[in-house]
Coordinates of C-alpha atoms in Angstrom, one line a residue:
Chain A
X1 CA 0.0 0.0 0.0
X2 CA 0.9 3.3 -1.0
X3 CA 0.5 6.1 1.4
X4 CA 0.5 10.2 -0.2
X5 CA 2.1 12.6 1.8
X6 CA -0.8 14.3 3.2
X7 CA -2.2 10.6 4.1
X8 CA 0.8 9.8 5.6
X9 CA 0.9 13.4 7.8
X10 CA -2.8 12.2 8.5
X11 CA -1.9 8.9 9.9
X12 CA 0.9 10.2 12.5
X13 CA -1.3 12.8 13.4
X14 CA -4.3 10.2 13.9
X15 CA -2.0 8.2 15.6
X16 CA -0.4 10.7 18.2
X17 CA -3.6 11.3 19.3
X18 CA -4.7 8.3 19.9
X19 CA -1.6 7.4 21.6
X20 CA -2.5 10.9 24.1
X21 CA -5.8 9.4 24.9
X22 CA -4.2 6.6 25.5
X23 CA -1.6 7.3 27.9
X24 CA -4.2 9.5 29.9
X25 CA -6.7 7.1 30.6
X26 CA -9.3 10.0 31.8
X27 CA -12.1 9.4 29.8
X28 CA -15.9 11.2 31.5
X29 CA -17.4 9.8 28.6
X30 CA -16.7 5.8 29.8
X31 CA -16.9 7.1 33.4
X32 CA -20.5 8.0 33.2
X33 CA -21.4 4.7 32.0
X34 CA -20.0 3.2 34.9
X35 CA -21.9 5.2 37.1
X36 CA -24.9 5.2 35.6
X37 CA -25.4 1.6 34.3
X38 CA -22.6 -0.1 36.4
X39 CA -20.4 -2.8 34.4
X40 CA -19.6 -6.6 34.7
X41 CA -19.5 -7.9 38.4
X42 CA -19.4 -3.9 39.4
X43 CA -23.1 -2.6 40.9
X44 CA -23.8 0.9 39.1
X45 CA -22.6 3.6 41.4
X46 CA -25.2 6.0 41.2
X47 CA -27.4 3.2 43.4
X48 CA -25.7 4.0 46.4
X49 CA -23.8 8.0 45.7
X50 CA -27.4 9.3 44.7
X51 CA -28.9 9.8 41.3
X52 CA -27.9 13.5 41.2
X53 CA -24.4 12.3 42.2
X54 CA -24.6 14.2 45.5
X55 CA -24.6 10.9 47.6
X56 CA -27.3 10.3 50.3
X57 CA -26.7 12.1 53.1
X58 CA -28.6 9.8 55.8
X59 CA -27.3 6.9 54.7
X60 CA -23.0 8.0 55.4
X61 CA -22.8 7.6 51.3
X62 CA -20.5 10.5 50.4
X63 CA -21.3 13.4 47.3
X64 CA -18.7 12.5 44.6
X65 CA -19.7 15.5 42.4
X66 CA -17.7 18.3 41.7
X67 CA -14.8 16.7 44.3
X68 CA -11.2 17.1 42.6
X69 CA -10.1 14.2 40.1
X70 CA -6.8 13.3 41.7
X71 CA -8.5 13.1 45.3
X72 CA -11.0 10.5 43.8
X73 CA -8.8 8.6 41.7
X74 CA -6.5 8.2 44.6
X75 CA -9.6 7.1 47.1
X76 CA -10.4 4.2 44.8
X77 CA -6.8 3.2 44.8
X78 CA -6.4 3.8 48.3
X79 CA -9.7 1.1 49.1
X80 CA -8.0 -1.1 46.8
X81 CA -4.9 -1.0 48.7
X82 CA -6.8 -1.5 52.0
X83 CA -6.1 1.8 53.0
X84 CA -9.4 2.5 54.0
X85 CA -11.9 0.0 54.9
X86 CA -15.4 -0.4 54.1
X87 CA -17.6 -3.3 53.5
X88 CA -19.3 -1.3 50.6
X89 CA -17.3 0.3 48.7
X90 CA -14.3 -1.9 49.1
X91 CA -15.0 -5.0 47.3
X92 CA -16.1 -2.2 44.4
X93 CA -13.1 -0.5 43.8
X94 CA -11.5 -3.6 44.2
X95 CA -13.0 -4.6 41.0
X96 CA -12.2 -1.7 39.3
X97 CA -9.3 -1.2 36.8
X98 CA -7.1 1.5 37.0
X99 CA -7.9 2.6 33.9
X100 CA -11.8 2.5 34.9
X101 CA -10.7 4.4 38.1
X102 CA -9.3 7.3 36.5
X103 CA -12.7 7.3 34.1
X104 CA -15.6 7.3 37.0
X105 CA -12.9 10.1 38.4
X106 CA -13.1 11.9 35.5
X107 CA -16.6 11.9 35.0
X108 CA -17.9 12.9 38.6
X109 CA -15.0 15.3 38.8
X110 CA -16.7 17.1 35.8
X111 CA -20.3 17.4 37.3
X112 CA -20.6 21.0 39.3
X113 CA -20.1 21.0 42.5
X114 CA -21.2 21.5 46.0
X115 CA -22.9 25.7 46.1
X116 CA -24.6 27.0 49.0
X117 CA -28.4 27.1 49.4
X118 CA -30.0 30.3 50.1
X119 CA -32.1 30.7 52.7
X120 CA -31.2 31.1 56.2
X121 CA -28.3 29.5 57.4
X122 CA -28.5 27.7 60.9
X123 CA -27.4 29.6 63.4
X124 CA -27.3 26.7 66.7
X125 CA -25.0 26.4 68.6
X126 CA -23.9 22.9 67.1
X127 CA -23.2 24.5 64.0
X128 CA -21.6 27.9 65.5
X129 CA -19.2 25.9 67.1
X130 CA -18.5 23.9 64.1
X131 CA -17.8 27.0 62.4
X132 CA -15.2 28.6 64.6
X133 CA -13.4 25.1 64.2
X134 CA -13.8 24.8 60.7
X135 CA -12.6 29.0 60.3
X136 CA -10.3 29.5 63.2
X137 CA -9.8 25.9 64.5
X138 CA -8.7 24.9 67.6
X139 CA -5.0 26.7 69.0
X140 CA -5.8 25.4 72.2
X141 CA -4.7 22.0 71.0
X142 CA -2.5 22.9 68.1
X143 CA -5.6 22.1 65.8
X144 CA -5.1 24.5 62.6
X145 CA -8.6 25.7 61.1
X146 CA -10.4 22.8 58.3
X147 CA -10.1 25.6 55.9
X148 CA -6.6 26.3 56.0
X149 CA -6.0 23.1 54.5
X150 CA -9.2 22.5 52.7
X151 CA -9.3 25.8 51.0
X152 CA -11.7 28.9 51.6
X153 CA -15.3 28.0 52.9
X154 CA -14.4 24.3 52.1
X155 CA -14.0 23.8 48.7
X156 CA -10.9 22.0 48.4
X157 CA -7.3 23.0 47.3
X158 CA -6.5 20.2 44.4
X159 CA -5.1 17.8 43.9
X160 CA -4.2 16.6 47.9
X161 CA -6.9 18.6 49.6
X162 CA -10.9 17.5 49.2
X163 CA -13.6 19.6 49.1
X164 CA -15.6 19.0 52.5
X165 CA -18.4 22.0 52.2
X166 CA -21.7 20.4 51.5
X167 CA -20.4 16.7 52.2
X168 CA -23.7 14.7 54.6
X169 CA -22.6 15.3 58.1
X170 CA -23.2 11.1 58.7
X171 CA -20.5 10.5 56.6
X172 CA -17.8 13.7 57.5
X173 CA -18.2 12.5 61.3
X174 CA -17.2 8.6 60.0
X175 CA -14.6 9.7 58.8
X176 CA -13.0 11.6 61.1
X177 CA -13.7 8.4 63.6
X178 CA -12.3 6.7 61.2
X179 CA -8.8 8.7 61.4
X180 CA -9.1 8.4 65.0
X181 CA -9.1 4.5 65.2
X182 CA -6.5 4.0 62.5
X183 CA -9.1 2.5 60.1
X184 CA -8.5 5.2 57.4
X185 CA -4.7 5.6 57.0
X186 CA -4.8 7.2 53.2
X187 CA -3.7 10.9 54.4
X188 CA -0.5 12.1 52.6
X189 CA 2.4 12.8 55.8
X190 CA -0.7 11.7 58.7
X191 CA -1.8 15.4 58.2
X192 CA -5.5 14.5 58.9
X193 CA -4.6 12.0 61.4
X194 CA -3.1 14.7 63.1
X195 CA -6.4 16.9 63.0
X196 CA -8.6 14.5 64.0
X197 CA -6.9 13.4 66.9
X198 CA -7.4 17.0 68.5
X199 CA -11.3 16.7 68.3
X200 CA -13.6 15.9 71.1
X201 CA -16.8 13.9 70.2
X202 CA -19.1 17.0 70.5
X203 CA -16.1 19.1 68.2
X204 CA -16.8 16.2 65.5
X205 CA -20.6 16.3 65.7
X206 CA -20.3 20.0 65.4
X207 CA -17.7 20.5 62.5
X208 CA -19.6 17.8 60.2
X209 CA -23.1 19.7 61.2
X210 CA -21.6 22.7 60.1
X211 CA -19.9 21.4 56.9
X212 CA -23.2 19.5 55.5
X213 CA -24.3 22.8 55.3
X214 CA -21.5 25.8 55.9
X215 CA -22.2 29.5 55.7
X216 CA -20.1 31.9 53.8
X217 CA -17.9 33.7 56.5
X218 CA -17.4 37.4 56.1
X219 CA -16.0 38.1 52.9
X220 CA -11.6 38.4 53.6
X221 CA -12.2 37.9 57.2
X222 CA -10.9 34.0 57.3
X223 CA -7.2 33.3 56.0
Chain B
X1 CA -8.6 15.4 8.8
X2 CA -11.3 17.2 11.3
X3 CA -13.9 14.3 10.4
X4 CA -11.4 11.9 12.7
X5 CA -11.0 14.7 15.2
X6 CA -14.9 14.7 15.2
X7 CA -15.3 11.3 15.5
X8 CA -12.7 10.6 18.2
X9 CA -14.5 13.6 19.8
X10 CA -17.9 11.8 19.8
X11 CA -16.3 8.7 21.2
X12 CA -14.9 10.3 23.7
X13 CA -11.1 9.2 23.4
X14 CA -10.3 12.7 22.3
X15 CA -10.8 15.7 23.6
X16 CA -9.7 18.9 21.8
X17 CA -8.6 20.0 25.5
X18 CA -5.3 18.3 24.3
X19 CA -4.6 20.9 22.4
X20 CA -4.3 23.5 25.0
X21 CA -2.6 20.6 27.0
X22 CA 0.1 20.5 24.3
X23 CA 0.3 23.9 24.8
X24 CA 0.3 24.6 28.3
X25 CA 3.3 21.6 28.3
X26 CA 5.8 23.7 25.3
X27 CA 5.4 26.8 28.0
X28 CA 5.9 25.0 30.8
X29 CA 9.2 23.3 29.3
X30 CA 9.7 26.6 28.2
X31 CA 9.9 28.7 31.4
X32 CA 11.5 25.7 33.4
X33 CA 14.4 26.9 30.7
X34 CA 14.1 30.1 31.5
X35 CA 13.3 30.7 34.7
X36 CA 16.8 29.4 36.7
X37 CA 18.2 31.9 33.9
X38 CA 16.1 35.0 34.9
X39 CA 17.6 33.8 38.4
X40 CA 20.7 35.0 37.2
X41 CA 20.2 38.3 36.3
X42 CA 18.7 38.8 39.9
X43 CA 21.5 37.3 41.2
X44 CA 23.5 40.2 39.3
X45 CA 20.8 42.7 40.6
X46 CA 21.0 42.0 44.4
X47 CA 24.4 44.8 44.1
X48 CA 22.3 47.5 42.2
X49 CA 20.5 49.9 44.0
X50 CA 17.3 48.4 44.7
X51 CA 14.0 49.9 42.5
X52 CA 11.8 51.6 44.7
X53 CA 8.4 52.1 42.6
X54 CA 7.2 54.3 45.3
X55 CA 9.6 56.9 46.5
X56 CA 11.2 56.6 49.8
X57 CA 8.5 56.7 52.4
X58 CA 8.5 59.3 55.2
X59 CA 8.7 56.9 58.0
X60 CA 10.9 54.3 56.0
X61 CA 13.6 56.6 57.1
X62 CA 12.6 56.0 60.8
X63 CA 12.7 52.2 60.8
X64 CA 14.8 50.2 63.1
X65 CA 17.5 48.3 61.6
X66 CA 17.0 44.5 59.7
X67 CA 15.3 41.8 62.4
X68 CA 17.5 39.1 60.7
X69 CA 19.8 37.5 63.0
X70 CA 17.9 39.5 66.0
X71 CA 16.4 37.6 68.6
X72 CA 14.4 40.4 70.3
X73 CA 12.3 38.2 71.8
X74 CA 14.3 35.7 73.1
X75 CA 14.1 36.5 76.9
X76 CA 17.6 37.4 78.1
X77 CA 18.2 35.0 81.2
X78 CA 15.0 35.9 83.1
X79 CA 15.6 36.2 86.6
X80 CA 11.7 33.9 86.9
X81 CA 9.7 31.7 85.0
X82 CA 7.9 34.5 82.6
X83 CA 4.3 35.0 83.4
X84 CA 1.4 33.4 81.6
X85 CA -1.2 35.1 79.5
X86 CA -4.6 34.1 77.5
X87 CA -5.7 37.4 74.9
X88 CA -9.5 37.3 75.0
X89 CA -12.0 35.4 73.0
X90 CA -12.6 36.3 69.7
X91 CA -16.0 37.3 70.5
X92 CA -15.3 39.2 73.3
X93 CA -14.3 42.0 70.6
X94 CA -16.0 45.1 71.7
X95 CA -18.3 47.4 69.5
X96 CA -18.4 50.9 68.4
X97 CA -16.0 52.8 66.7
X98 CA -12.8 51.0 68.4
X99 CA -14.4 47.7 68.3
X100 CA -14.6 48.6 64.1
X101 CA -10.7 49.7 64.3
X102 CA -9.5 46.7 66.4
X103 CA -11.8 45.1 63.6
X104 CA -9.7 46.5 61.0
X105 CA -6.5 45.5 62.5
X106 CA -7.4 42.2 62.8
X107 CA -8.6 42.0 59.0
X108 CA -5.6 43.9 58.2
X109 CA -3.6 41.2 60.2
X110 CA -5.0 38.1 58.5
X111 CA -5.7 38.9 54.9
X112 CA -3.2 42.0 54.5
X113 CA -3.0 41.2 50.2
X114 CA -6.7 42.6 50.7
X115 CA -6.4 45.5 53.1
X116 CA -3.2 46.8 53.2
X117 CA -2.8 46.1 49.8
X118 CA -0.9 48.9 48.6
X119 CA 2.0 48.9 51.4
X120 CA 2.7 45.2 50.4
X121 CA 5.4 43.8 48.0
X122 CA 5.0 40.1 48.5
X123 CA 2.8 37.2 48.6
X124 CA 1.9 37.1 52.1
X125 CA 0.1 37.9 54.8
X126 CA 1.0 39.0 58.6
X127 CA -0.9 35.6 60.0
X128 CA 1.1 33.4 57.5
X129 CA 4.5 33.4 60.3
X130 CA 2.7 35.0 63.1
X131 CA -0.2 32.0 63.3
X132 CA -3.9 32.2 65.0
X133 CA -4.8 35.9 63.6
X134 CA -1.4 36.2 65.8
X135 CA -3.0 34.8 69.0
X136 CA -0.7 31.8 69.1
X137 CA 2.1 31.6 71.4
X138 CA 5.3 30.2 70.3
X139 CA 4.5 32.1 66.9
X140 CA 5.6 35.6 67.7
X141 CA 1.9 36.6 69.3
X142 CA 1.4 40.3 68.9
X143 CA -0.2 40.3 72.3
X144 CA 3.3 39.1 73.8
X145 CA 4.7 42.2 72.1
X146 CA 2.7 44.8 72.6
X147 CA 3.4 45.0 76.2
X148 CA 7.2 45.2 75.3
X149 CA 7.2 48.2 73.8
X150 CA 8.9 51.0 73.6
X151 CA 12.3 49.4 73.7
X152 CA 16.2 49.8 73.4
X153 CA 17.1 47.9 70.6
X154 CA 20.7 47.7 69.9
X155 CA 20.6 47.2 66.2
X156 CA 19.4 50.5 65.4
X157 CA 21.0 52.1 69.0
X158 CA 17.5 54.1 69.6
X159 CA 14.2 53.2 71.8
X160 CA 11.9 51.6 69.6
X161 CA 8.1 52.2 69.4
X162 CA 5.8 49.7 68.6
X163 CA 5.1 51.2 65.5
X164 CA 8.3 51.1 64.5
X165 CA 8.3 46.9 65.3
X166 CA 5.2 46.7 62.9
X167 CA 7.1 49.1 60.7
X168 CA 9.6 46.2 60.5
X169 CA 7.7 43.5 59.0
X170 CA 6.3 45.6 56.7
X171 CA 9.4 46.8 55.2
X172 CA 11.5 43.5 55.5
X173 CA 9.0 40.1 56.1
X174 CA 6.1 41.9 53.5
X175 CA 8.3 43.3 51.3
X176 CA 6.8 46.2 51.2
X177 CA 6.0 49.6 52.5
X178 CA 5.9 50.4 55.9
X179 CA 2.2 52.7 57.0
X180 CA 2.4 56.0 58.4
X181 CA 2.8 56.5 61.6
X182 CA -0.8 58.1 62.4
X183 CA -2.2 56.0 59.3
X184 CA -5.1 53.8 59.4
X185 CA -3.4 50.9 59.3
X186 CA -1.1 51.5 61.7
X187 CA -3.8 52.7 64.2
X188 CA -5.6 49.8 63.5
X189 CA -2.7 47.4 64.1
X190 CA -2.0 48.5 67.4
X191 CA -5.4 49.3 68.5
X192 CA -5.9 45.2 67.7
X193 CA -2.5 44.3 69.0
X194 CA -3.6 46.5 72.2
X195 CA -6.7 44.5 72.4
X196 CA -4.6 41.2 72.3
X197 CA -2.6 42.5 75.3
X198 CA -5.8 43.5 77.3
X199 CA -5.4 42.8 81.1
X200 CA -1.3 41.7 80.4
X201 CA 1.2 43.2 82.7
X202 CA 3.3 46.0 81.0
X203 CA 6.9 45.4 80.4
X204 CA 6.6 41.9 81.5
X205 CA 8.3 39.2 79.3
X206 CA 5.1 36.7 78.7
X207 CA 5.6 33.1 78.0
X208 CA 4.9 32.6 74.6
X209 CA 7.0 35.8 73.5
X210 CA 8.7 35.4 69.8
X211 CA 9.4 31.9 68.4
X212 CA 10.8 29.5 71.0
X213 CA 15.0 29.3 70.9
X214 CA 15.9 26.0 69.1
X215 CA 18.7 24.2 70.6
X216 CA 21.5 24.0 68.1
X217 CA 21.6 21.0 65.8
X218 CA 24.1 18.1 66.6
X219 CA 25.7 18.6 63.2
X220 CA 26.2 22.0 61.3
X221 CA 23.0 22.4 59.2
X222 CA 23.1 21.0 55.8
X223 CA 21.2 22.3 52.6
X224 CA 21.4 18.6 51.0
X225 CA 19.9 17.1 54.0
X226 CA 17.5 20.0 54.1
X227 CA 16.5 19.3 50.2
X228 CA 15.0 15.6 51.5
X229 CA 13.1 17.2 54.7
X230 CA 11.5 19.5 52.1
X231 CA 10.7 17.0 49.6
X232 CA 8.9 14.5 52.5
X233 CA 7.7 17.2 54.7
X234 CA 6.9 20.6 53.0
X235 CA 6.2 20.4 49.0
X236 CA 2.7 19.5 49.4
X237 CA 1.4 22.4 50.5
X238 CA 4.5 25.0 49.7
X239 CA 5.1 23.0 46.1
X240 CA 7.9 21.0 45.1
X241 CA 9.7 24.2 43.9
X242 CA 8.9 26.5 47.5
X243 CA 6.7 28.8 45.4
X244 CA 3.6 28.0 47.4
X245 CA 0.1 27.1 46.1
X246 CA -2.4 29.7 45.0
X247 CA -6.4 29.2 44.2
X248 CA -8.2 31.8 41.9
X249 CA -4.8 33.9 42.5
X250 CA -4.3 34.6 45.8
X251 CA -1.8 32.2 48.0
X252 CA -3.7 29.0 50.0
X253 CA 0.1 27.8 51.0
X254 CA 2.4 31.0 51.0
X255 CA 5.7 31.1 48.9
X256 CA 8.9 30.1 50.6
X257 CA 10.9 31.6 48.1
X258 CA 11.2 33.4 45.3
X259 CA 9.8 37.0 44.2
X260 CA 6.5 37.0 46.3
X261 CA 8.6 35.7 49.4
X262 CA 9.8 37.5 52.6
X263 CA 13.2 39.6 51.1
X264 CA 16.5 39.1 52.4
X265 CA 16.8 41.5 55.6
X266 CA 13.5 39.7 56.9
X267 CA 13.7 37.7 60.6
X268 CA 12.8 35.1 58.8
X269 CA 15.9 35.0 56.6
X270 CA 17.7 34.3 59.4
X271 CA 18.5 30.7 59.8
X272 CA 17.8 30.7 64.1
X273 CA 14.6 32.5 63.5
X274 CA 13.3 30.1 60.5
X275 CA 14.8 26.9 62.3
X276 CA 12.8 27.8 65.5
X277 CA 9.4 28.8 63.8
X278 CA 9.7 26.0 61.3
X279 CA 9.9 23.2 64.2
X280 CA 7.2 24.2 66.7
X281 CA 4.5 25.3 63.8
X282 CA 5.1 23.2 60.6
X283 CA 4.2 21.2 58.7
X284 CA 0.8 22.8 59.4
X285 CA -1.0 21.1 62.3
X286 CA 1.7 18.4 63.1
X287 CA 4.4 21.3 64.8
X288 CA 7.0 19.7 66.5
X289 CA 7.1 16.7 64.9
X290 CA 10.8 17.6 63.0
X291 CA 13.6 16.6 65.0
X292 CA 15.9 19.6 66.0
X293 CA 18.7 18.5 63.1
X294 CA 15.7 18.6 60.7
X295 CA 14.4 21.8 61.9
X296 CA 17.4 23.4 61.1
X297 CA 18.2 21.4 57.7
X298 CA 15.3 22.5 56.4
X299 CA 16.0 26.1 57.1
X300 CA 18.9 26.6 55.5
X301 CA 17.1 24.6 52.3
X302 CA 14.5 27.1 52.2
X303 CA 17.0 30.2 53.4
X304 CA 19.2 29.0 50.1
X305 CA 17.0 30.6 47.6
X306 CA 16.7 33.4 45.4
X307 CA 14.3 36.0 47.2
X308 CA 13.5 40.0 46.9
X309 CA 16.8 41.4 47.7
X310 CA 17.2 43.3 51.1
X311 CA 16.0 47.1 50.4
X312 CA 18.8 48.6 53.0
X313 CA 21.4 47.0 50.9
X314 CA 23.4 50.0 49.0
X315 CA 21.0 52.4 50.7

């Protein structure tokens, strides 16, 4: 077969870019299917994260929308790895490939995130508490405010640092158990370990009230 | 040609994002080139006169000498164990128009790129070495400080006002311009700093005062060894090249180094004043988890960079 010169520009072209989608694996496209219709042996994962891919807060299953691609990518590895435990999701991401890791990452990384309601916010004392820890902290015990690790009201400073604003308070307060008992052991350097060890019960009931459902803090007030 | 672009488009194995990717790659290879060489010419730079954009400030005249190397806080031999102090609650800020200045000083204090913004020349922010909206002891508190002033300092062979401490920072640790003496800002400052103190003895060294004195290291710090404590203990948040992370522009992690940094006469750019705040306050939330060798490696890592020259140099 005889190739032109333009056909032949044509086919390296075609084939560098295949060879980019290749390498990157990221694909929403593949990711959505995953979620939405599940795949062999794997349950679809909108069932149990919510159909609007904002998780179900009573039941502890967390909002996947909108959180930062190399945080999820690295969850589902870090399940894998046993890393974090979870009767759930664990035999899950188990069966997932790395390849179909990075795409469910990609696809509920691309959905919008977490925004504040309007409306009132509450103002009890649970959740005033829970905000004075989640702006300020705790320098009593060392404890550095949520924000000044997970980014301004909440939202996340990628690609180490989640978004927590608008995450169901059932399953911010497992987790920070979690970190407590030594059943989640997936934080880079022990740097949540560290935070979590310098809350009180009523501190974690307070924060994770709070975050499910944060206020904005006056504007430039917060670091 | 753009009917297999289309079509890998559709089926979602290409995305015409790679593109730009390709792009944004070329000018990242590109400034990786360039950048150690634009380090260079600052290098060269350090021995001009330094370019003011703002002419010479009144009260930049007034200012003490450079903090680096100074240990004002470091209690000389005190006769007793210093007293101990709590400022008051947050909430307990009172109202009316000095509650709204102490206000000010406090926003002032914790988000200074906002409003202080044109007497700053870096990336940071008072809070960022003095931590807690500079409530925290062990982290140069301003309430600790406040009731040490006015003082002899040596450096500069005059008493010192307060003013003129703040005046310090500005200058040397912000880069940048130092308030008026009878400006907002500087009223502001020390009305909240005078707040801090409230109910403190005056003149009394408080426990807390400055960053703790770190013992020295068993072996002569090392910028190699430092390179490694970075690496495992600093370059998430700060970045793997001490330039700090930003979000939508302004700094979440400040800059180490570099041209938004603290310049060269700045207390921190001493090694014994980075060394000590370094171990008792980072990495973030895990303070005193360096050992003391470490503590000081790492200091003399981050110390070893290009940063904004020091403005008293060929003044």
């Amino acid at each position: 077969m005889k190739l032109t010169h333009t056909q032949a520009i044509q086919t390296a072209l075609c084939l560098l870019a295949l060879a980019q989608a290749g390498l990157s694996h990221a694909d929403a496209q593949a990711g959505a299917v995953i979620a939405k219709n599940g795949t062999a042996g794997i349950a679809a994962c909108m069932q149990c994260h919510g159909g609007n891919d904002v998780g179900n807060a009573a039941a502890g299953f967390p909002r996947l929308a909108g959180q930062n691609v190399d945080y999820l990518a690295k969850q589902l590895a870090d399940f894998k790895a046993k890393l974090r435990t979870s009767p759930l999701m664990g035999p899950i991401a188990s069966a997932l490939s790395p390849t179909q890791m990075k795409d469910v990452a990609d696809y509920y990384a691309s959905l919008p995130g977490w925004k504040p309601a309007p409306g009132t916010p509450p103002g009890s004392a649970l959740s005033v508490r829970g905000a004075q820890l989640a702006q300020h902290g705790n320098w009593d015990k060392g404890m550095p405010a949520c924000f000044a690790c997970h980014g301004v009201n909440g939202a996340g400073i990628a690609p180490h640092f989640p978004a927590i604003a608008g995450q169901g308070a059932v399953y911010i307060a497992n987790q920070l158990k979690n970190w407590q008992t030594g059943a989640r052991l997936t934080d880079p350097q022990g740097l949540m370990k560290a935070v979590a060890d310098k809350l009180s019960a009523d501190d974690i009931s307070a924060v994770s009230a709070y975050l499910e459902r944060p206020t904005n803090p006056a504007a430039g007030a917060t670091p | 040609m753009m009917r297999w672009v289309n079509r890998l488009t559709q089926n979602g194995k290409f995305h015409p994002m790679w593109i730009v990717l390709a792009v944004v790659s070329v000018l990242i290879v590109a400034s990786v080139v360039l950048i150690p060489s634009l380090h260079e010419g600052n290098k060269e730079a350090a021995y001009d006169p330094p370019v003011h954009t703002t002419p010479p400030h009144p009260a930049a005249a007034n200012l003490p000498e450079p903090d680096a190397g100074q240990a004002d806080a470091a209690p000389i031999a005190p006769a007793t164990q210093p007293a101990s102090f709590t400022p008051p609650a947050e909430s307990a800020m009172p109202s009316g128009e000095l509650g709204d200045t102490i206000k000010l000083g406090r926003n002032i204090f914790v988000n200074t790129q906002v409003y202080a913004k044109g007497l700053v020349g870096s990336g940071l922010n008072c809070v960022n070495c003095h931590l807690d909206a500079g409530r925290k002891a062990d982290s140069a508190p301003l309430w600790a400080a406040y009731v040490m002033f006015p003082a002899y300092r040596d450096k500069n062979h005059k008493v010192n006002s307060f003013e003129d401490r703040l005046a310090g920072c500005f200058r040397f640790s912000m880069n940048g311009t130092a308030p008026e003496y009878n400006s907002k800002e500087m009223i502001a400052l020390t009305s909240y700093s005078y707040w801090l103190a409230k109910g403190a003895p005056t003149g009394v060294e408080l426990a807390g005062r400055g960053y703790p004195k770190l013992a020295k290291p068993p072996l002569a710090a090392d910028v190699q060894r430092g390179a490694s404590v970075y690496q495992a203990n600093c370059a998430l948040c700060h970045g793997p090249n001490g330039l700090g992370t930003q979000v939508n522009g302004s700094y979440a992690f400040p800059p180490l180094w570099g041209k938004d940094s603290y310049n060269a006469g700045a207390g921190m750019h001493s090694a014994k004043n980075a060394a000590a705040f370094i171990r008792v306050n980072m990495p973030l939330g895990k303070g005193n988890s360096l050992s003391v060798q470490q503590a000081w490696d790492v200091a003399a890592f981050v110390n070893s960079h290009e940063r904004p020259v020091d403005p008293r140099a060929k003044q």
